[in-house]
CSV table of C-alpha atoms in Angstrom, one decimal:
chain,number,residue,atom,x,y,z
A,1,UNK,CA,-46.9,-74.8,42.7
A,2,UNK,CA,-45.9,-71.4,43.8
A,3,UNK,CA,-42.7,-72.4,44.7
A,4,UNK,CA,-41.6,-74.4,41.8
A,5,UNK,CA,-42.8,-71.3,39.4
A,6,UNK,CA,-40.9,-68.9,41.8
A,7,UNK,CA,-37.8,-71.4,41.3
A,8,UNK,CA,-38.6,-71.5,37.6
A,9,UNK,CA,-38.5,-67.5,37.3
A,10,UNK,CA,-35.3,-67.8,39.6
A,11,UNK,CA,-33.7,-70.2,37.3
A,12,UNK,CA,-34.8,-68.2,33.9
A,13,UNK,CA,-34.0,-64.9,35.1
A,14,UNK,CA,-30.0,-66.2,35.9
A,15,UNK,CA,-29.8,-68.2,32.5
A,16,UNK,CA,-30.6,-64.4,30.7
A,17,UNK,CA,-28.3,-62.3,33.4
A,18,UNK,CA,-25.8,-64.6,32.8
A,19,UNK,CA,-26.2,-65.0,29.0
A,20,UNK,CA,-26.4,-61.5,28.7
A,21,UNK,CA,-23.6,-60.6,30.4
A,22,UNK,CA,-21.6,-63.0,28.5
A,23,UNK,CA,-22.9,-61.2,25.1
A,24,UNK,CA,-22.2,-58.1,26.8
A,25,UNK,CA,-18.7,-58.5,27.6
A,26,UNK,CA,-18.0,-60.5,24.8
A,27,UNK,CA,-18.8,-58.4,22.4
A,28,UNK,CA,-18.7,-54.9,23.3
A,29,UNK,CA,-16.0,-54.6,26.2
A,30,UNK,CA,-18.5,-52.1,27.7
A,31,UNK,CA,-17.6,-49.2,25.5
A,32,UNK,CA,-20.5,-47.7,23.8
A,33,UNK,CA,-20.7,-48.2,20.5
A,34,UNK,CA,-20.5,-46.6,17.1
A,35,UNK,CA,-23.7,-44.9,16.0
A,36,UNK,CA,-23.7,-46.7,12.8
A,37,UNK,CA,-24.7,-49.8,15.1
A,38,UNK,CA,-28.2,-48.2,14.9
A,39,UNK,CA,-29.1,-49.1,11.5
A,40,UNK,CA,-32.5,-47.5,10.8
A,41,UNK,CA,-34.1,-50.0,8.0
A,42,UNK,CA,-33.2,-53.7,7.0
A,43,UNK,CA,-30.7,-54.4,4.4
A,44,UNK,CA,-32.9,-54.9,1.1
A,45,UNK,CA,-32.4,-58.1,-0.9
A,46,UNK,CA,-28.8,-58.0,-2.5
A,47,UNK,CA,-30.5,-59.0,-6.1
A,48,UNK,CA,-31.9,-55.3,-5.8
A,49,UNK,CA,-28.6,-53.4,-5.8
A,50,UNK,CA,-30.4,-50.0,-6.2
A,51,UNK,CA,-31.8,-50.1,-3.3
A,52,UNK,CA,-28.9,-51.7,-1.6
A,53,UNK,CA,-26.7,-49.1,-2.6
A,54,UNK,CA,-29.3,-46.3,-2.0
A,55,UNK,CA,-29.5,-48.2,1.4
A,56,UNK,CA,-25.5,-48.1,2.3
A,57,UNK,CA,-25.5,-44.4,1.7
A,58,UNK,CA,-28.5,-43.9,4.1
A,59,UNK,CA,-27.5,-45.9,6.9
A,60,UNK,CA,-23.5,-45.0,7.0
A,61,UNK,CA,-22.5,-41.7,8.9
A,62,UNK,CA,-19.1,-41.7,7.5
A,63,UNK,CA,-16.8,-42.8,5.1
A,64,UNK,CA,-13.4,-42.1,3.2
A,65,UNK,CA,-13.7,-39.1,1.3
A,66,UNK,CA,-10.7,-39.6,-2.1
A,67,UNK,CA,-8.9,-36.5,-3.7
A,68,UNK,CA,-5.9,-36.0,-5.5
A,69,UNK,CA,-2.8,-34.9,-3.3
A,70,UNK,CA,-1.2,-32.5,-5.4
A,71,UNK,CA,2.0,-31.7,-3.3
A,72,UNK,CA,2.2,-35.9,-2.8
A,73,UNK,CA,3.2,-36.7,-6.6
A,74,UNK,CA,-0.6,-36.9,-7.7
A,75,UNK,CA,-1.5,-39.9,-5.1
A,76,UNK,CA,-4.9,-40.7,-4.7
A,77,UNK,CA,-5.3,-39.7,-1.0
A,78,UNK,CA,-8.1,-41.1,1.2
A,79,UNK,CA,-9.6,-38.9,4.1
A,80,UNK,CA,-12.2,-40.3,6.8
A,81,UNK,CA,-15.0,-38.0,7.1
A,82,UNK,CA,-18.9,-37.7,8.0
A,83,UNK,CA,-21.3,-37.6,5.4
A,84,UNK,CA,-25.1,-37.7,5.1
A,85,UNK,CA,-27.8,-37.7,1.8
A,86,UNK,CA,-30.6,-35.7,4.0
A,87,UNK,CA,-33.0,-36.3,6.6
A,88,UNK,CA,-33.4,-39.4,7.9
A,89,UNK,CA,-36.1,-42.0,6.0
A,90,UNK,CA,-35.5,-39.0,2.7
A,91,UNK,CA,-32.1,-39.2,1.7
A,92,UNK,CA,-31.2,-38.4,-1.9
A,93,UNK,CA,-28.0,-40.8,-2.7
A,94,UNK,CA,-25.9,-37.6,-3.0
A,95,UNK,CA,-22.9,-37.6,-0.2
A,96,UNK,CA,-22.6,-34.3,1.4
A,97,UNK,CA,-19.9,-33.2,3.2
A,98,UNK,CA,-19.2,-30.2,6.4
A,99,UNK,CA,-15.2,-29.9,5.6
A,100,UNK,CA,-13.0,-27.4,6.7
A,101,UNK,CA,-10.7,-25.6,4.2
A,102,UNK,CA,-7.5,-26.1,6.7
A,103,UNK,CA,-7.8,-30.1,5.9
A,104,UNK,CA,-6.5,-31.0,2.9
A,105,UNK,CA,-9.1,-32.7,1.4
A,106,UNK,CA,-10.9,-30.0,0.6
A,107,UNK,CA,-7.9,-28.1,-0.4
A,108,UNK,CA,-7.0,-30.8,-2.7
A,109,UNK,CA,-10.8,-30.5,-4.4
A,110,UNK,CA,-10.9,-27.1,-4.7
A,111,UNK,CA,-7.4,-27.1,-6.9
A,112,UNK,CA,-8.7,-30.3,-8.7
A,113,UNK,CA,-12.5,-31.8,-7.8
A,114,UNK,CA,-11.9,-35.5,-9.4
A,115,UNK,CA,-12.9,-37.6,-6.1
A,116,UNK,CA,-14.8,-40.8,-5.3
A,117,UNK,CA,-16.5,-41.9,-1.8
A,118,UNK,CA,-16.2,-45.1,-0.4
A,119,UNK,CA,-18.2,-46.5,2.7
A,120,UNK,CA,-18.5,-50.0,3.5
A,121,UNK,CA,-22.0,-52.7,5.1
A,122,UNK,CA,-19.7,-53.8,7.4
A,123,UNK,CA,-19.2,-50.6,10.6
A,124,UNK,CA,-23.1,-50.8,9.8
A,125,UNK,CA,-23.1,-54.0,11.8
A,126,UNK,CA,-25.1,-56.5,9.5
A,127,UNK,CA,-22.0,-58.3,8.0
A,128,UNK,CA,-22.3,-60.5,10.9
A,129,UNK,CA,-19.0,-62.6,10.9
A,130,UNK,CA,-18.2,-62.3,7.3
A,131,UNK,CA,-15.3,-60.9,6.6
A,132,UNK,CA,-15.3,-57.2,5.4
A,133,UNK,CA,-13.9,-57.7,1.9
A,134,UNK,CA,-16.2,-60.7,1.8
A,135,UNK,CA,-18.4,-59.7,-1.8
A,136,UNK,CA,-21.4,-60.4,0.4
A,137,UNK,CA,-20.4,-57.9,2.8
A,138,UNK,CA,-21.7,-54.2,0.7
A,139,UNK,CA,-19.7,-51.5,-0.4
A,140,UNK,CA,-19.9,-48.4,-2.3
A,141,UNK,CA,-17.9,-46.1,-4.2
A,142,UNK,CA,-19.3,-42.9,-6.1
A,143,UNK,CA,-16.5,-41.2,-8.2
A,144,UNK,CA,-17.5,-37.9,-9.6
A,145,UNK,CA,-16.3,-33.9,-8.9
A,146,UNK,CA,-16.2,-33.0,-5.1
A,147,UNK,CA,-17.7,-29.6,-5.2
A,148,UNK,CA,-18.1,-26.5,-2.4
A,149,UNK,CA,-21.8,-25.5,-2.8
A,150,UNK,CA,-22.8,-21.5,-2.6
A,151,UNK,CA,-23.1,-21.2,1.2
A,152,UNK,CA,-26.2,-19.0,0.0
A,153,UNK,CA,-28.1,-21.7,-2.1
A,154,UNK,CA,-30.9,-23.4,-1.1
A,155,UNK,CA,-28.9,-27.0,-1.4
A,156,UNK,CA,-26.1,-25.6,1.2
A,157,UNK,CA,-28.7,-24.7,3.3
A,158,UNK,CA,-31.0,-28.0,3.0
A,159,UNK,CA,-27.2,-30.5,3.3
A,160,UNK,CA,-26.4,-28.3,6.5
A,161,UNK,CA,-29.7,-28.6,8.0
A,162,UNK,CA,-29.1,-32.8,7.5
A,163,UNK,CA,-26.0,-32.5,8.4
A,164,UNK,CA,-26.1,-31.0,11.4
A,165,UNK,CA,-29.4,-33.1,12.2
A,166,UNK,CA,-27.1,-36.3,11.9
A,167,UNK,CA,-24.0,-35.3,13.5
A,168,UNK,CA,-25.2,-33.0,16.1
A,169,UNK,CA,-21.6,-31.7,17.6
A,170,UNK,CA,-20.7,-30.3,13.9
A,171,UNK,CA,-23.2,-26.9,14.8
A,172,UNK,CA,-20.4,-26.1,17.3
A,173,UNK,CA,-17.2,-27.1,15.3
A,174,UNK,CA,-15.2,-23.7,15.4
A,175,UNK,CA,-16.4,-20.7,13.5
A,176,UNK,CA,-13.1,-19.9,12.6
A,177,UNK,CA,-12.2,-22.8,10.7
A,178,UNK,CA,-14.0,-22.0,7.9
A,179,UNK,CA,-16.2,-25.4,7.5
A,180,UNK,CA,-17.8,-25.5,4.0
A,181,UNK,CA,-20.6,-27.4,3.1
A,182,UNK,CA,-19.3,-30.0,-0.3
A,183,UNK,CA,-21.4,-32.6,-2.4
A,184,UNK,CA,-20.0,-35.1,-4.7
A,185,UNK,CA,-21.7,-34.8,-7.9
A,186,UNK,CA,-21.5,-38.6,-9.0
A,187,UNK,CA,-20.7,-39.7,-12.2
A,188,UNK,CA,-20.3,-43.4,-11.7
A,189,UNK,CA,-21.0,-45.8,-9.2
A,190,UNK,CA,-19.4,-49.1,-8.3
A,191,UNK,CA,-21.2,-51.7,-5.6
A,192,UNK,CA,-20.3,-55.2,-4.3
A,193,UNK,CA,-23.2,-56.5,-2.8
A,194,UNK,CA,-23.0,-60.2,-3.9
A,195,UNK,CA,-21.0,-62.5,-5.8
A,196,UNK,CA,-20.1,-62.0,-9.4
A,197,UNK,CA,-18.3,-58.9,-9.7
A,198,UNK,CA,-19.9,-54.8,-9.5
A,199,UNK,CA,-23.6,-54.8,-10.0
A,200,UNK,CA,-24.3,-52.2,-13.0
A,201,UNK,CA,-26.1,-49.4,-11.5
A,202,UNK,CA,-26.9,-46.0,-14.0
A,203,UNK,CA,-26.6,-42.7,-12.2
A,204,UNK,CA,-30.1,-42.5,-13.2
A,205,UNK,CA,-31.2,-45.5,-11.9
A,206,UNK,CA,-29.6,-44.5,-8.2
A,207,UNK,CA,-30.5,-40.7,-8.2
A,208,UNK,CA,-34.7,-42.0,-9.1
A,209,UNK,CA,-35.1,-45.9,-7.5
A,210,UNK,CA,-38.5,-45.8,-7.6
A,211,UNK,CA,-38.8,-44.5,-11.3
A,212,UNK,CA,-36.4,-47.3,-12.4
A,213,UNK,CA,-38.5,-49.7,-10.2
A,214,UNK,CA,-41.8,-48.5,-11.5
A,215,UNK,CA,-40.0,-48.7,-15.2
A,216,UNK,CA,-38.5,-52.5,-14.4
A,217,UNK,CA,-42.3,-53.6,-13.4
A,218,UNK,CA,-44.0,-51.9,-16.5
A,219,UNK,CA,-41.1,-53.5,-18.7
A,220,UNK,CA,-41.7,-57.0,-17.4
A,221,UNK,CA,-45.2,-56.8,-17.7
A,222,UNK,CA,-45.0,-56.2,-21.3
B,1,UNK,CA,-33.2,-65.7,56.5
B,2,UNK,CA,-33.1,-68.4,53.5
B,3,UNK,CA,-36.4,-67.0,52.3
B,4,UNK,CA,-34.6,-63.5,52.2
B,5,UNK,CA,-31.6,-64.7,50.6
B,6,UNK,CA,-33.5,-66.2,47.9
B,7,UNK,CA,-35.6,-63.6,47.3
B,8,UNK,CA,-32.7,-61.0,47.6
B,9,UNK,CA,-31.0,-63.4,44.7
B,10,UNK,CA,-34.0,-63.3,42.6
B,11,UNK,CA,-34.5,-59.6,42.5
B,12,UNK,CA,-30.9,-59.3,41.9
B,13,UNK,CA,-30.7,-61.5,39.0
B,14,UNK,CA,-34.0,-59.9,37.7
B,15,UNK,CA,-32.5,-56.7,37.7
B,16,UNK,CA,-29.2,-57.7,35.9
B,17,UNK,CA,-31.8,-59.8,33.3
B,18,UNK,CA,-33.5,-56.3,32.7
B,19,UNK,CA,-30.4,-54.5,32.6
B,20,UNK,CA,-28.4,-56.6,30.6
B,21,UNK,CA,-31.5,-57.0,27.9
B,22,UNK,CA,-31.8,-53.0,27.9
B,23,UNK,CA,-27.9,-52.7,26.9
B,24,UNK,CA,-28.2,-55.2,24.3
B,25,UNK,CA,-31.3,-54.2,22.2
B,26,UNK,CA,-30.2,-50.7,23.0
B,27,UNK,CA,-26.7,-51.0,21.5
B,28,UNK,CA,-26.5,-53.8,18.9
B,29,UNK,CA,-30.1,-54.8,17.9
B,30,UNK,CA,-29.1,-58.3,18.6
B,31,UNK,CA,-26.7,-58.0,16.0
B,32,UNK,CA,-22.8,-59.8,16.2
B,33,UNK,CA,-20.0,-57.0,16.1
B,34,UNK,CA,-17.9,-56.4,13.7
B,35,UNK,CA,-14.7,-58.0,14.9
B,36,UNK,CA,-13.2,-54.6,15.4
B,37,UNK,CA,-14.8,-54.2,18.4
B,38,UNK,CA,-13.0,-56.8,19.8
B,39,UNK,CA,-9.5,-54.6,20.8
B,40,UNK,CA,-6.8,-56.1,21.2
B,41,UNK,CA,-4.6,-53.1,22.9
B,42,UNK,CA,-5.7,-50.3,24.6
B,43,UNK,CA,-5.3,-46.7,22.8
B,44,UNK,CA,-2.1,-44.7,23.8
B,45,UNK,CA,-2.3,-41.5,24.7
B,46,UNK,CA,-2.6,-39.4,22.0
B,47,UNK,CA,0.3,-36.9,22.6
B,48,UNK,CA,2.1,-40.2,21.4
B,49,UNK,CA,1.6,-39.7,17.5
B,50,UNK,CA,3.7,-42.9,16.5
B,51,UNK,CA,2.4,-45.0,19.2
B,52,UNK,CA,-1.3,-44.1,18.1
B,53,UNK,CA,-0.4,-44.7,14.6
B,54,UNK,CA,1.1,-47.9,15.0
B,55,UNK,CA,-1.8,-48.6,17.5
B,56,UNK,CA,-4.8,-47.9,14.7
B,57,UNK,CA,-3.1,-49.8,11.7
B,58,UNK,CA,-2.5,-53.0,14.1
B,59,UNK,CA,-6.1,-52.7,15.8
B,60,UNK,CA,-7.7,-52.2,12.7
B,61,UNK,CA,-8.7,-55.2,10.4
B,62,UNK,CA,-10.1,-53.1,7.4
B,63,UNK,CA,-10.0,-49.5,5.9
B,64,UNK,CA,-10.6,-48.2,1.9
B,65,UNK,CA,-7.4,-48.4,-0.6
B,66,UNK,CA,-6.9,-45.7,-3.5
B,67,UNK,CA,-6.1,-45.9,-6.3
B,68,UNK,CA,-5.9,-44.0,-9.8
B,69,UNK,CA,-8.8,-45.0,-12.3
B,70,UNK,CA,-7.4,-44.9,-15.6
B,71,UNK,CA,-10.9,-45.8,-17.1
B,72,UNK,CA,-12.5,-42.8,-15.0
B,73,UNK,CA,-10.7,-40.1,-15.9
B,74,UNK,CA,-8.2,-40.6,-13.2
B,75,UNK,CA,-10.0,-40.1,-10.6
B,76,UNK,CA,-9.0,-41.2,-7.5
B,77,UNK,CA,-10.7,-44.7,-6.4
B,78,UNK,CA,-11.4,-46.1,-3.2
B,79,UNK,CA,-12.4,-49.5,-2.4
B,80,UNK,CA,-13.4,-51.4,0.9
B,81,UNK,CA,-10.4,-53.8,1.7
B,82,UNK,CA,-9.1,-56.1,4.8
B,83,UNK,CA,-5.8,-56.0,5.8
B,84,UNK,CA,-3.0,-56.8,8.2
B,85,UNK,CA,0.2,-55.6,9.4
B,86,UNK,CA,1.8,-58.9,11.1
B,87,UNK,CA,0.8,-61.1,13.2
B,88,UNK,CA,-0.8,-60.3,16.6
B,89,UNK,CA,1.0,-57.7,18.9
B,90,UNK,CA,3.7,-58.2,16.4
B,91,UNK,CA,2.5,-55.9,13.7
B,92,UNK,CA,5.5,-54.1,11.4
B,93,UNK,CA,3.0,-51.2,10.1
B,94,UNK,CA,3.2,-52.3,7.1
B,95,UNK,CA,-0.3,-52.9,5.3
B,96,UNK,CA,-1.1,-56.2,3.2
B,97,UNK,CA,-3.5,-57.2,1.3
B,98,UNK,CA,-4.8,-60.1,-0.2
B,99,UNK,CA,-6.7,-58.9,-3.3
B,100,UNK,CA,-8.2,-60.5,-6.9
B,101,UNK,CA,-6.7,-59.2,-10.1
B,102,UNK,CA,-10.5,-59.3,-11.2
B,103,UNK,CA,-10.8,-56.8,-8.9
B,104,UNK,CA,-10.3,-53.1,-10.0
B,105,UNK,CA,-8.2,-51.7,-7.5
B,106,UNK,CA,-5.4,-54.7,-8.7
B,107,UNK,CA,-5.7,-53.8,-11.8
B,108,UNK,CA,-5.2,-50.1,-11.4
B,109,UNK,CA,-2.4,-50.5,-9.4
B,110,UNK,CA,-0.3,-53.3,-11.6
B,111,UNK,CA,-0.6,-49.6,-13.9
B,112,UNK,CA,-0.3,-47.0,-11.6
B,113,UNK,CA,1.3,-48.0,-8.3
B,114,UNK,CA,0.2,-44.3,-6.8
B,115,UNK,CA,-2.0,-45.3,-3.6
B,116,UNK,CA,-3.2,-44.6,-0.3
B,117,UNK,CA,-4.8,-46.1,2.9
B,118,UNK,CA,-7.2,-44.7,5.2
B,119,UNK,CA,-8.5,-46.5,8.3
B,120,UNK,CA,-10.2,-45.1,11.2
B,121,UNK,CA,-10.5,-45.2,15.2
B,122,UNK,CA,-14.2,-45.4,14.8
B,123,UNK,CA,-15.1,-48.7,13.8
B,124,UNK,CA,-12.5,-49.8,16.9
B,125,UNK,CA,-15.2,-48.9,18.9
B,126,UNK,CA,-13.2,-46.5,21.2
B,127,UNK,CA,-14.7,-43.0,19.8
B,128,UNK,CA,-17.4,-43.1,22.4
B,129,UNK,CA,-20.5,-40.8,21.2
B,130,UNK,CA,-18.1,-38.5,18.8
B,131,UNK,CA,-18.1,-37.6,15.7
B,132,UNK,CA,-16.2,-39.9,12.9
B,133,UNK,CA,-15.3,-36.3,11.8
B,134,UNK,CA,-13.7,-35.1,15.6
B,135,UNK,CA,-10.3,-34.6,15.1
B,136,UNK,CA,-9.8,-36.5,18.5
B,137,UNK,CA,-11.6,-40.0,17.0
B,138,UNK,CA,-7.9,-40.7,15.3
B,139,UNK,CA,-7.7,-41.4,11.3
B,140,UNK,CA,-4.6,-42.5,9.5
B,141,UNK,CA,-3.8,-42.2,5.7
B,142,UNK,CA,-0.9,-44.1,4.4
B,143,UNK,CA,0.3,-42.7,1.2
B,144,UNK,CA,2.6,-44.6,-0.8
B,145,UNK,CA,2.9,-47.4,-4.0
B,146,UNK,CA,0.8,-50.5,-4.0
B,147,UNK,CA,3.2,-53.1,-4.9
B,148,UNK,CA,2.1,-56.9,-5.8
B,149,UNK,CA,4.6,-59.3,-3.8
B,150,UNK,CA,6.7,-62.1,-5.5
B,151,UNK,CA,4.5,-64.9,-4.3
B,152,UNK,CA,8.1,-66.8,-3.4
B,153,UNK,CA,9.7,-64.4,-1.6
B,154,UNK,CA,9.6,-64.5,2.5
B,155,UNK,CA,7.8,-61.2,3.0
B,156,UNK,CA,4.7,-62.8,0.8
B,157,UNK,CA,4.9,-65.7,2.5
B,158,UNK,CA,4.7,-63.5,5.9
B,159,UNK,CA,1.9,-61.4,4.8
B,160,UNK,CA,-0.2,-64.3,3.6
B,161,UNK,CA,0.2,-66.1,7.1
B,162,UNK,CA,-0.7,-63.1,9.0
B,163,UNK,CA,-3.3,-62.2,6.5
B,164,UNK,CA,-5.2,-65.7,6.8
B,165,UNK,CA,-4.7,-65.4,10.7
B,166,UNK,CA,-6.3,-62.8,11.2
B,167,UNK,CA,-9.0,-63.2,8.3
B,168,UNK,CA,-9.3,-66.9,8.6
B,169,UNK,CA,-11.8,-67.0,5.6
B,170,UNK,CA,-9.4,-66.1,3.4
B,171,UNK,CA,-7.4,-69.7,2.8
B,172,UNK,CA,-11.4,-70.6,1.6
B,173,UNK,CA,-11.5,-67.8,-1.4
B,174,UNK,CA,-11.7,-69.2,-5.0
B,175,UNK,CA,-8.2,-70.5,-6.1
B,176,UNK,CA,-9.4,-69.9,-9.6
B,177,UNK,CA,-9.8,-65.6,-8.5
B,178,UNK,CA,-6.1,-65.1,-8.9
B,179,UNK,CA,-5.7,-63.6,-5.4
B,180,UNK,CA,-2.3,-62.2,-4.7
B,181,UNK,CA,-0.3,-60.4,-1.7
B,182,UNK,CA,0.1,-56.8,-2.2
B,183,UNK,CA,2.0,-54.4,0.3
B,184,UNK,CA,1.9,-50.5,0.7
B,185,UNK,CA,5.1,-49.0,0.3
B,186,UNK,CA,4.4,-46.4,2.7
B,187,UNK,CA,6.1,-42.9,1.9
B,188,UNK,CA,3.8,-40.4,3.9
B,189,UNK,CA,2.2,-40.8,7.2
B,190,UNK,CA,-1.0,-38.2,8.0
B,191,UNK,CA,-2.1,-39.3,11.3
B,192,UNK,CA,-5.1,-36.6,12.9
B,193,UNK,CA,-5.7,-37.7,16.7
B,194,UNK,CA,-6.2,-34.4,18.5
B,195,UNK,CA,-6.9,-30.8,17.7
B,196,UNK,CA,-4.6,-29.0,16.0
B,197,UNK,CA,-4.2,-30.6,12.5
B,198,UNK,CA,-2.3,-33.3,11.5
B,199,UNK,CA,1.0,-34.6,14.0
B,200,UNK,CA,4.7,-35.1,12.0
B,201,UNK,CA,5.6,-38.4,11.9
B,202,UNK,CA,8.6,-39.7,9.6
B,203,UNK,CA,8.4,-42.5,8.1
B,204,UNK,CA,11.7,-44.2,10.0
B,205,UNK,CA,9.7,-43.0,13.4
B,206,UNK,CA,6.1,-44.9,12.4
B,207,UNK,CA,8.5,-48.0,10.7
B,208,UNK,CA,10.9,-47.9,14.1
B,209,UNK,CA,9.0,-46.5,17.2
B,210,UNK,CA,11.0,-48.1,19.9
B,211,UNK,CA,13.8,-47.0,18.4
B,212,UNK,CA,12.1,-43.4,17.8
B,213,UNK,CA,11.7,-43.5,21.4
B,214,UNK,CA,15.0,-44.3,22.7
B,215,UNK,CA,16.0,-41.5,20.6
B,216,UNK,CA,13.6,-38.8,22.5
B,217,UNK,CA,14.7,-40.4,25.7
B,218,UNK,CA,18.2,-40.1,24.7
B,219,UNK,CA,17.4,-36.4,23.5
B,220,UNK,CA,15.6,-35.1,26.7
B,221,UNK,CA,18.3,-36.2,28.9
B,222,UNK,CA,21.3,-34.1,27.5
């Protein structure tokens, strides 16, 4: 008996090694991989697209940040940047942004603010092997003013604390390079979650989910 | 000694089980990787600007395409999109797209042809632990007009086969969803792979780098 469970173990422990390294080396070619891997919560149901949406926004650490060039014929021009909505588990749904005023992003906002942010389910890492313009596959896009925030107010201070909490290296970005903290101050937002086209989501709805929640409950019971 | 050996093996394998399980919860939560993981080429060095260029748009599968929202004002739009450049290890730089004219970003373009594309080194999974924001985790924007293709002429027929190659679900999409083959007429390159802000490129040098580099070999030596 002891040797047949010792053979057993033997056998089950090589079936995981070696499925594991297959997984392994299959999929991440032994480099680490992107933080956003880490998702913190599960992906709500797509029929509640607030929550999806507030969801994408708390989960992503980055996105592509959309201003218009100026000095390239008005062209909408696209910038990858880091982003959070607060502290982890309390986000608000409002991108903030640590952007230096040498990068023209925030050169371009501060001569004209009209901007959007875009950031997609799928570097998240639960868009399995659907594709990433598959409509199952969530993305977001907030349009609204990109604004620099009075390094003074208690909103700089409360985005660069976040900030800093999720991306830990921007504390020591060089002083000189004059990083400002930015928010987008949405207007209008725009998510694919599912079939069908954009859900309709009210600024309202997506700055207070539980209010609309609450509200959606007390409506239907009436 | 065969008492050893199999003992030695078990303990082995046990400890690869343990450490193979520990890497996989650890880093992807038992989750399939996005397909950018999966690269194809290793990075160039980054004092190559055109190489690393080419390198990000070929390695690349998606990124976020602007446009200019007449209905918002305007503003500049970004919107989560697949893409190709060719087919494998044979990619021309150029960006298609296979996108529905129910979808916004058509639509504004068939107006407006003003766009840009933004992809980034970070979903490729060879960033390491930095910051999506580093200047060394390389970020490409493509600025340019977002033409539809004639869906008879050679180049759409070229796009569309590398398009469903490497985004096989593609061929499946609704017939009735009016999905075309767009390209980016590219007219600005703003590639940012190292400190320093962002590395010259002309567009003949990203559209011809072999040639580009004859040229600096040809330059050096006289």
């Amino acid at each position: 008996m002891r040797t047949k469970a010792r053979s057993f173990l033997r056998s089950l422990s090589l079936v995981i090694a070696a499925g594991c390294i297959l997984q392994a080396t299959s999929h991440v070619h032994g480099r680490p991989l992107p933080l956003d891997s880490l998702v913190l919560n599960p992906k709500p149901d797509p029929k509640d697209a607030i929550a999806t949406a507030r969801w994408l926004v708390s989960e992503n650490s980055w996105g592509v940040l959309n201003t218009i060039a100026d000095d390239l014929g008005g062209a909408p021009f696209g910038n990858v940047v880091s982003f959070c909505d607060g502290p982890p588990n309390e986000g608000t749904g409002i991108p903030y942004f640590y952007l230096t005023t040498l990068d023209p992003t925030a050169q371009y906002a501060l001569k004209d603010e009209r901007a959007s942010f875009t950031t997609s389910e799928y570097p998240v890492g639960t868009c399995g092997n659907r594709d990433p313009e598959n409509p199952t596959c969530a993305k977001i896009t907030l349009t609204g003013k990109l604004k620099m925030l009075n390094g003074n107010s208690e909103e700089a201070e409360f985005a660069q604390k976040s900030l800093f909490s999720r991306h830990p290296e921007m504390k020591d970005w060089p002083k000189d390079h004059d990083f400002r903290v930015f928010k987008l101050d949405i207007q209008n937002i725009f998510l694919i979650d599912w079939f069908g086209g954009p859900k309709p989501i009210t600024l309202d709805e997506y700055l207070h989910p539980n209010r609309s929640r609450s509200r959606s409950t007390l409506e239907l019971s009436h």
